[in-house]
Amino acid sequence: MQRNPTPDFVFRPVPRGAAPRLIRTATELHRPPDPQAARIAIKTQGRILFIDPARIVAVVAQGNYVLLQREAGSYCVRESISVMAAKLQPYGFVRIHRSALVNKFWLEEISPGLGGEYVLRLRGGRAFKITRTYRKNLRLLADVWVGRDAGR
């Protein structure tokens, strides 16, 4: 077995006093976006709109498009639900069905349904089914669960 004479990485000493600054910089790079101050750009109907992700209630797949549902009105965007799930996850969106994401900040209630499924109700009365496949994502809907068997 032949060894590579040049390493892929090099350790260098950190100058005195630079470590706290490096740690602060690394922390800022990995900080999730602030959902309260964020804006996302979407291209729809030949124009680019800037919208607040906190105003989006749910994202529902419709073929090759997704429907960004707001409290009043919606936007149709040509994107897959998987790509939207990855892009919106830092803003509090959780996948609950193969064709639906919900904004956890709009969540009001979860109740058991038939066959191991759950029904999720958002403010404003919209209801979505949480299928057994995505039941594990229930834990992502709240930061703290209180009570016996909460968020199973």
Coordinates of N, CA, C and O in Angstrom, one line a residue:
M1 N 0.8 -1.2 0.0 CA 0.0 0.0 0.0 C 0.9 1.2 0.0 O 1.7 1.4 0.8
Q2 N 0.6 2.1 -0.9 CA 1.5 3.3 -1.1 C 0.8 4.5 -0.4 O -0.4 4.7 -0.4
R3 N 1.6 5.2 0.4 CA 1.1 6.4 1.1 C 1.2 7.6 0.3 O 2.1 7.8 -0.4
N4 N 0.2 8.5 0.5 CA 0.2 9.8 -0.2 C 1.2 10.7 0.5 O 1.0 10.9 1.7
P5 N 2.2 11.2 -0.2 CA 3.2 12.0 0.4 C 2.7 13.4 0.8 O 3.2 14.0 1.7
T6 N 1.6 13.9 0.2 CA 1.0 15.2 0.6 C -0.3 15.0 1.3 O -1.2 14.4 0.8
P7 N -0.4 15.5 2.5 CA -1.7 15.3 3.3 C -2.8 16.2 2.6 O -2.6 17.2 2.0
D8 N -4.1 15.8 2.9 CA -5.2 16.5 2.4 C -5.5 17.7 3.2 O -6.3 18.6 2.8
F9 N -5.0 17.8 4.4 CA -5.2 18.9 5.3 C -3.9 19.3 6.0 O -3.0 18.5 6.1
V10 N -3.9 20.5 6.5 CA -2.7 20.9 7.2 C -3.1 21.6 8.5 O -4.0 22.4 8.5
F11 N -2.5 21.2 9.6 CA -2.8 21.9 10.8 C -1.8 23.1 11.0 O -0.6 22.9 10.8
R12 N -2.4 24.2 11.3 CA -1.6 25.4 11.5 C -1.9 25.9 12.9 O -3.1 25.9 13.3
P13 N -0.9 26.5 13.5 CA -1.2 27.1 14.8 C -2.1 28.3 14.7 O -2.0 29.1 13.7
V14 N -3.0 28.5 15.6 CA -3.9 29.6 15.6 C -3.2 30.8 16.3 O -2.7 30.6 17.4
P15 N -3.2 31.9 15.7 CA -2.6 33.1 16.4 C -3.2 33.4 17.8 O -4.4 33.1 17.9
R16 N -2.4 33.9 18.7 CA -2.9 34.2 20.0 C -4.1 35.1 20.0 O -4.0 36.1 19.3
G17 N -5.2 34.8 20.6 CA -6.4 35.6 20.7 C -7.3 35.5 19.5 O -8.4 36.1 19.5
A18 N -7.0 34.6 18.6 CA -7.9 34.4 17.4 C -8.9 33.4 17.6 O -9.9 33.4 16.9
A19 N -8.7 32.5 18.5 CA -9.7 31.3 18.7 C -11.1 31.8 19.0 O -12.0 31.3 18.4
P20 N -11.3 32.8 19.9 CA -12.7 33.2 20.2 C -13.4 33.8 18.9 O -14.5 33.6 18.7
R21 N -12.6 34.5 18.1 CA -13.1 35.1 16.9 C -13.5 34.0 15.9 O -14.5 34.1 15.2
L22 N -12.7 33.0 15.8 CA -13.0 31.9 14.9 C -14.2 31.1 15.3 O -15.0 30.7 14.5
I23 N -14.3 30.9 16.6 CA -15.5 30.2 17.1 C -16.8 31.0 16.9 O -17.8 30.5 16.4
R24 N -16.7 32.3 17.1 CA -17.9 33.2 16.8 C -18.2 33.2 15.4 O -19.4 33.1 15.0
T25 N -17.2 33.2 14.5 CA -17.5 33.2 13.0 C -18.1 31.9 12.6 O -19.1 31.8 11.9
A26 N -17.6 30.8 13.1 CA -18.2 29.4 12.8 C -19.6 29.3 13.3 O -20.5 28.8 12.6
T27 N -19.9 29.9 14.5 CA -21.3 29.8 15.0 C -22.2 30.6 14.1 O -23.3 30.2 13.9
E28 N -21.8 31.8 13.7 CA -22.6 32.6 12.8 C -22.9 31.9 11.5 O -24.0 32.1 10.9
L29 N -21.9 31.2 10.9 CA -22.1 30.5 9.7 C -23.1 29.4 9.8 O -23.8 29.1 8.8
H30 N -23.2 28.8 10.9 CA -24.1 27.7 11.1 C -25.4 28.0 11.8 O -26.3 27.2 12.1
R31 N -25.6 29.3 12.0 CA -26.9 29.8 12.7 C -28.0 29.7 11.6 O -27.9 30.1 10.5
P32 N -29.1 29.0 12.0 CA -30.3 29.0 11.1 C -30.9 30.3 10.9 O -30.8 31.2 11.7
P33 N -31.5 30.5 9.7 CA -32.1 31.8 9.5 C -33.2 32.2 10.5 O -33.9 31.3 11.0
D34 N -33.3 33.5 10.7 CA -34.3 33.9 11.7 C -35.7 34.0 10.9 O -35.8 34.7 10.0
P35 N -36.6 33.1 11.3 CA -37.9 33.0 10.6 C -38.7 34.3 10.6 O -39.5 34.6 9.8
Q36 N -38.4 35.2 11.6 CA -39.1 36.4 11.8 C -38.6 37.5 10.8 O -39.4 38.4 10.4
A37 N -37.4 37.4 10.4 CA -36.8 38.4 9.5 C -36.5 38.0 8.1 O -36.0 38.7 7.3
A38 N -36.9 36.8 7.8 CA -36.6 36.2 6.5 C -37.6 36.6 5.4 O -38.8 37.0 5.7
R39 N -37.1 36.6 4.2 CA -38.0 36.8 3.0 C -37.5 35.8 2.0 O -36.3 35.6 1.8
I40 N -38.4 35.1 1.3 CA -38.0 34.2 0.2 C -38.5 34.8 -1.1 O -39.6 35.4 -1.2
A41 N -37.8 34.5 -2.2 CA -38.1 34.9 -3.5 C -38.7 33.8 -4.2 O -38.2 32.7 -4.2
I42 N -39.9 34.0 -4.8 CA -40.5 32.9 -5.6 C -40.8 33.5 -7.0 O -41.2 34.6 -7.2
K43 N -40.7 32.6 -8.0 CA -41.0 33.0 -9.4 C -42.3 32.4 -9.7 O -42.5 31.2 -9.7
T44 N -43.3 33.3 -10.0 CA -44.6 32.8 -10.4 C -45.2 33.8 -11.4 O -45.0 35.0 -11.3
Q45 N -45.9 33.2 -12.4 CA -46.5 34.0 -13.4 C -45.6 35.0 -14.1 O -46.0 36.2 -14.3
G46 N -44.4 34.6 -14.3 CA -43.4 35.5 -15.0 C -42.8 36.6 -14.2 O -42.1 37.5 -14.7
R47 N -43.1 36.6 -12.9 CA -42.5 37.7 -12.0 C -41.9 37.1 -10.8 O -42.2 35.9 -10.4
I48 N -41.1 37.8 -10.1 CA -40.4 37.3 -8.9 C -41.0 38.1 -7.7 O -41.0 39.3 -7.7
L49 N -41.6 37.4 -6.8 CA -42.2 38.0 -5.6 C -41.4 37.7 -4.4 O -40.9 36.6 -4.3
F50 N -41.4 38.6 -3.5 CA -40.7 38.4 -2.2 C -41.7 38.3 -1.1 O -42.5 39.2 -0.9
I51 N -41.8 37.1 -0.5 CA -42.8 36.9 0.5 C -42.2 36.4 1.9 O -41.1 35.9 1.9
D52 N -42.9 36.7 2.9 CA -42.5 36.3 4.2 C -42.9 34.8 4.5 O -44.1 34.5 4.4
P53 N -42.0 33.9 4.7 CA -42.3 32.5 4.9 C -43.3 32.3 6.1 O -44.0 31.3 6.1
A54 N -43.3 33.2 7.1 CA -44.2 33.1 8.2 C -45.7 33.2 7.8 O -46.6 32.8 8.5
R55 N -45.9 33.8 6.6 CA -47.3 34.0 6.2 C -47.8 32.8 5.3 O -48.9 32.8 5.0
I56 N -46.9 31.9 5.0 CA -47.3 30.7 4.3 C -47.8 29.7 5.3 O -47.1 29.3 6.3
V57 N -49.0 29.2 5.1 CA -49.6 28.2 6.1 C -49.2 26.8 5.7 O -48.8 26.0 6.6
A58 N -49.2 26.4 4.5 CA -48.9 25.1 4.0 C -48.4 25.1 2.6 O -48.6 26.1 1.9
V59 N -47.7 24.0 2.2 CA -47.3 23.8 0.9 C -47.8 22.5 0.4 O -47.6 21.5 1.1
V60 N -48.5 22.5 -0.7 CA -49.2 21.2 -1.2 C -48.7 20.9 -2.6 O -48.7 21.8 -3.5
A61 N -48.3 19.7 -2.9 CA -47.8 19.3 -4.2 C -49.0 19.2 -5.1 O -50.1 18.7 -4.7
Q62 N -48.8 19.6 -6.4 CA -49.8 19.4 -7.4 C -49.1 19.1 -8.7 O -48.7 20.0 -9.5
G63 N -48.8 17.8 -8.9 CA -48.0 17.4 -10.1 C -46.6 18.0 -10.0 O -45.9 17.7 -9.0
N64 N -46.1 18.7 -11.0 CA -44.8 19.2 -11.0 C -44.7 20.6 -10.4 O -43.7 21.3 -10.4
Y65 N -45.8 21.0 -9.7 CA -45.9 22.3 -9.1 C -46.2 22.1 -7.6 O -46.6 21.0 -7.2
V66 N -46.0 23.2 -6.9 CA -46.4 23.2 -5.5 C -47.3 24.5 -5.3 O -47.0 25.5 -6.0
L67 N -48.2 24.4 -4.4 CA -49.1 25.5 -4.1 C -48.7 26.0 -2.7 O -48.8 25.3 -1.7
L68 N -48.2 27.2 -2.7 CA -47.9 27.9 -1.4 C -49.2 28.5 -0.9 O -49.6 29.5 -1.4
Q69 N -49.8 27.9 0.1 CA -51.1 28.4 0.6 C -50.8 29.4 1.7 O -50.1 29.1 2.7
R70 N -51.4 30.6 1.5 CA -51.4 31.6 2.6 C -52.7 31.7 3.2 O -53.7 31.0 2.9
E71 N -52.8 32.6 4.2 CA -54.1 32.8 4.9 C -55.2 33.2 3.9 O -56.3 32.7 4.0
A72 N -54.8 34.1 3.0 CA -55.7 34.6 2.0 C -55.0 34.4 0.6 O -54.0 35.2 0.4
G73 N -55.4 33.5 -0.2 CA -54.7 33.4 -1.5 C -53.6 32.3 -1.5 O -53.3 31.8 -0.4
S74 N -53.1 32.1 -2.6 CA -52.0 31.1 -2.7 C -51.1 31.4 -4.0 O -51.6 32.2 -4.9
Y75 N -50.0 30.8 -4.1 CA -49.1 31.0 -5.2 C -48.7 29.6 -5.7 O -48.5 28.7 -5.0
C76 N -48.7 29.5 -7.0 CA -48.3 28.2 -7.7 C -46.9 28.4 -8.2 O -46.6 29.3 -9.0
V77 N -46.0 27.5 -7.8 CA -44.6 27.6 -8.2 C -44.2 26.3 -8.8 O -44.5 25.2 -8.3
R78 N -43.4 26.3 -9.9 CA -42.9 25.1 -10.5 C -41.7 24.6 -9.7 O -40.5 25.1 -9.9
E79 N -41.9 23.7 -8.8 CA -40.9 23.1 -8.0 C -41.4 21.8 -7.4 O -42.6 21.7 -7.2
S80 N -40.5 20.9 -7.0 CA -41.0 19.7 -6.4 C -41.2 19.9 -4.9 O -40.6 20.7 -4.3
I81 N -42.0 19.0 -4.3 CA -42.3 19.1 -2.9 C -41.0 18.8 -2.1 O -40.8 19.4 -1.0
S82 N -40.2 17.9 -2.6 CA -38.9 17.6 -1.9 C -38.0 18.7 -1.8 O -37.4 19.0 -0.8
V83 N -37.8 19.4 -2.9 CA -37.0 20.6 -2.9 C -37.5 21.7 -2.0 O -36.8 22.3 -1.3
M84 N -38.8 21.9 -2.1 CA -39.4 22.9 -1.2 C -39.3 22.5 0.3 O -39.0 23.4 1.1
A85 N -39.4 21.2 0.6 CA -39.2 20.8 2.0 C -37.8 21.1 2.5 O -37.6 21.6 3.6
A86 N -36.8 20.9 1.6 CA -35.4 21.2 2.0 C -35.2 22.7 2.2 O -34.5 23.1 3.1
K87 N -35.7 23.5 1.3 CA -35.5 24.9 1.3 C -36.3 25.6 2.5 O -35.8 26.6 3.1
L88 N -37.5 25.1 2.8 CA -38.3 25.7 3.9 C -38.1 25.1 5.3 O -38.6 25.7 6.2
Q89 N -37.4 24.0 5.4 CA -37.2 23.4 6.7 C -36.6 24.4 7.7 O -37.1 24.4 8.9
P90 N -35.7 25.2 7.4 CA -35.1 26.2 8.4 C -36.2 27.2 8.9 O -36.0 27.9 9.9
Y91 N -37.3 27.4 8.2 CA -38.3 28.4 8.5 C -39.5 27.8 9.3 O -40.5 28.4 9.4
G92 N -39.3 26.5 9.7 CA -40.4 25.9 10.5 C -41.4 25.0 9.8 O -42.4 24.7 10.3
F93 N -41.0 24.6 8.6 CA -41.9 23.8 7.8 C -41.6 22.3 8.0 O -40.4 22.0 8.0
V94 N -42.6 21.5 8.2 CA -42.4 20.1 8.5 C -43.2 19.3 7.5 O -44.4 19.6 7.3
R95 N -42.6 18.2 7.0 CA -43.3 17.4 6.1 C -44.2 16.4 6.8 O -43.7 15.7 7.7
I96 N -45.5 16.4 6.5 CA -46.4 15.5 7.2 C -47.1 14.5 6.3 O -47.8 13.6 6.8
H97 N -46.9 14.6 5.0 CA -47.5 13.8 4.0 C -46.6 13.8 2.8 O -45.8 14.8 2.6
R98 N -46.7 12.8 1.9 CA -45.8 12.8 0.7 C -46.1 14.0 -0.2 O -45.3 14.4 -1.0
S99 N -47.2 14.7 0.0 CA -47.6 15.8 -0.8 C -47.9 17.1 0.0 O -48.5 18.0 -0.5
A100 N -47.4 17.1 1.3 CA -47.8 18.3 2.1 C -46.7 18.7 3.1 O -46.2 17.8 3.8
L101 N -46.5 20.0 3.2 CA -45.7 20.5 4.3 C -46.6 21.5 5.1 O -47.4 22.1 4.4
V102 N -46.3 21.6 6.3 CA -47.1 22.7 7.1 C -46.1 23.5 7.9 O -45.0 23.1 8.2
N103 N -46.5 24.8 8.1 CA -45.7 25.7 8.9 C -46.1 25.4 10.3 O -47.3 25.6 10.7
K104 N -45.1 25.0 11.1 CA -45.5 24.6 12.5 C -46.0 25.7 13.4 O -46.6 25.5 14.4
F105 N -45.7 27.0 12.9 CA -46.2 28.1 13.7 C -47.7 28.4 13.6 O -48.2 29.1 14.3
W106 N -48.3 27.7 12.6 CA -49.7 27.8 12.4 C -50.5 26.7 13.0 O -51.7 26.6 13.0
L107 N -49.8 25.7 13.6 CA -50.4 24.5 14.2 C -51.2 24.8 15.4 O -50.8 25.6 16.2
E108 N -52.4 24.2 15.4 CA -53.3 24.4 16.6 C -53.6 23.1 17.3 O -53.7 23.1 18.5
E109 N -53.8 22.0 16.6 CA -54.2 20.8 17.3 C -53.8 19.6 16.4 O -53.8 19.6 15.2
I110 N -53.5 18.5 17.1 CA -53.3 17.2 16.5 C -54.2 16.2 17.1 O -54.3 16.1 18.4
S111 N -55.0 15.4 16.4 CA -55.9 14.4 17.0 C -55.7 13.1 16.2 O -55.4 13.1 15.1
P112 N -55.9 12.0 17.0 CA -55.7 10.7 16.3 C -56.8 10.4 15.3 O -57.9 10.8 15.5
G113 N -56.4 9.8 14.2 CA -57.3 9.4 13.2 C -57.4 7.9 13.1 O -57.2 7.2 14.1
L114 N -57.8 7.4 11.9 CA -57.9 5.9 11.7 C -56.6 5.3 11.3 O -55.8 5.9 10.6
G115 N -56.4 4.1 11.7 CA -55.3 3.3 11.2 C -53.9 3.8 11.5 O -53.0 3.7 10.7
G116 N -53.7 4.5 12.6 CA -52.4 5.0 13.0 C -52.1 6.3 12.4 O -51.0 6.8 12.6
E117 N -53.0 6.9 11.7 CA -52.8 8.3 11.2 C -53.3 9.3 12.2 O -54.0 9.0 13.1
Y118 N -52.9 10.6 11.9 CA -53.3 11.7 12.8 C -53.9 12.7 11.9 O -53.6 12.8 10.7
V119 N -54.7 13.6 12.5 CA -55.3 14.8 11.7 C -54.7 16.0 12.4 O -54.8 16.2 13.6
L120 N -54.1 16.8 11.6 CA -53.5 18.1 12.1 C -54.4 19.2 11.7 O -54.8 19.3 10.5
R121 N -54.7 20.1 12.6 CA -55.6 21.3 12.3 C -54.8 22.5 12.6 O -54.1 22.7 13.6
L122 N -54.8 23.4 11.6 CA -54.1 24.7 11.7 C -55.1 25.8 12.0 O -56.3 25.7 11.9
R123 N -54.5 27.0 12.5 CA -55.3 28.1 12.7 C -56.1 28.4 11.4 O -55.5 28.3 10.3
G124 N -57.3 28.8 11.5 CA -58.1 29.1 10.4 C -59.0 27.9 9.9 O -59.8 28.0 9.0
G125 N -58.7 26.7 10.6 CA -59.6 25.6 10.3 C -59.1 24.6 9.3 O -59.7 23.5 9.1
R126 N -58.0 24.8 8.6 CA -57.5 23.9 7.6 C -57.0 22.6 8.3 O -56.4 22.7 9.3
A127 N -57.4 21.5 7.7 CA -57.0 20.2 8.3 C -56.1 19.4 7.3 O -56.4 19.4 6.1
F128 N -55.1 18.7 7.8 CA -54.3 17.8 7.0 C -54.1 16.5 7.7 O -54.1 16.4 8.9
K129 N -53.9 15.4 6.9 CA -53.7 14.1 7.4 C -52.2 13.9 7.6 O -51.5 14.2 6.6
I130 N -51.8 13.4 8.7 CA -50.4 13.0 8.9 C -50.4 11.5 8.7 O -50.9 10.7 9.5
T131 N -49.7 11.0 7.7 CA -49.7 9.6 7.4 C -48.7 8.9 8.3 O -47.8 9.5 8.9
R132 N -48.8 7.6 8.4 CA -47.9 6.8 9.3 C -46.5 7.0 8.9 O -45.6 7.0 9.8
T133 N -46.2 7.1 7.6 CA -44.8 7.3 7.2 C -44.2 8.5 7.8 O -43.0 8.5 8.1
Y134 N -44.9 9.6 7.9 CA -44.4 10.9 8.4 C -44.7 11.1 9.9 O -44.5 12.2 10.4
R135 N -45.3 10.1 10.6 CA -45.6 10.2 12.0 C -44.4 10.6 12.9 O -44.5 11.3 13.8
K136 N -43.2 10.1 12.5 CA -42.0 10.5 13.2 C -41.7 12.0 13.2 O -41.1 12.5 14.1
N137 N -42.3 12.7 12.3 CA -42.1 14.1 12.2 C -42.9 14.9 13.2 O -42.8 16.1 13.3
L138 N -43.8 14.2 13.9 CA -44.6 14.9 14.9 C -43.8 15.6 15.9 O -44.1 16.7 16.4
R139 N -42.6 15.0 16.3 CA -41.7 15.6 17.3 C -41.2 16.9 16.8 O -40.9 17.8 17.6
L140 N -41.1 17.1 15.5 CA -40.6 18.4 15.0 C -41.6 19.6 15.1 O -41.2 20.7 14.8
L141 N -42.8 19.2 15.4 CA -43.9 20.3 15.4 C -43.9 21.2 16.6 O -44.5 22.2 16.6
A142 N -43.2 20.7 17.7 CA -43.2 21.5 18.9 C -41.8 21.4 19.5 O -41.1 20.4 19.4
D143 N -41.4 22.4 20.2 CA -40.1 22.4 20.9 C -40.1 21.6 22.2 O -39.1 21.0 22.5
V144 N -41.2 21.6 22.8 CA -41.4 20.9 24.1 C -42.7 20.2 24.1 O -43.7 20.7 23.7
W145 N -42.7 18.9 24.5 CA -43.9 18.1 24.6 C -44.1 17.8 26.1 O -43.2 17.4 26.8
V146 N -45.3 18.0 26.6 CA -45.7 17.8 28.0 C -46.8 16.9 28.1 O -47.8 17.0 27.3
G147 N -46.8 16.0 29.0 CA -47.9 15.0 29.2 C -47.5 13.6 28.8 O -46.5 13.4 28.2
R148 N -48.3 12.7 29.3 CA -48.0 11.3 29.0 C -48.1 11.0 27.5 O -49.0 11.3 26.9
D149 N -47.0 10.3 27.0 CA -47.0 9.8 25.6 C -47.1 11.0 24.6 O -47.6 10.7 23.5
A150 N -46.8 12.2 25.0 CA -47.0 13.3 24.1 C -46.0 13.2 22.9 O -44.8 12.9 23.1
G151 N -46.5 13.4 21.7 CA -45.6 13.5 20.5 C -45.0 12.1 20.2 O -44.0 12.1 19.6
R152 N -45.7 11.1 20.5 CA -45.1 9.7 20.2 C -44.8 9.6 18.8 O -45.3 9.9 17.8

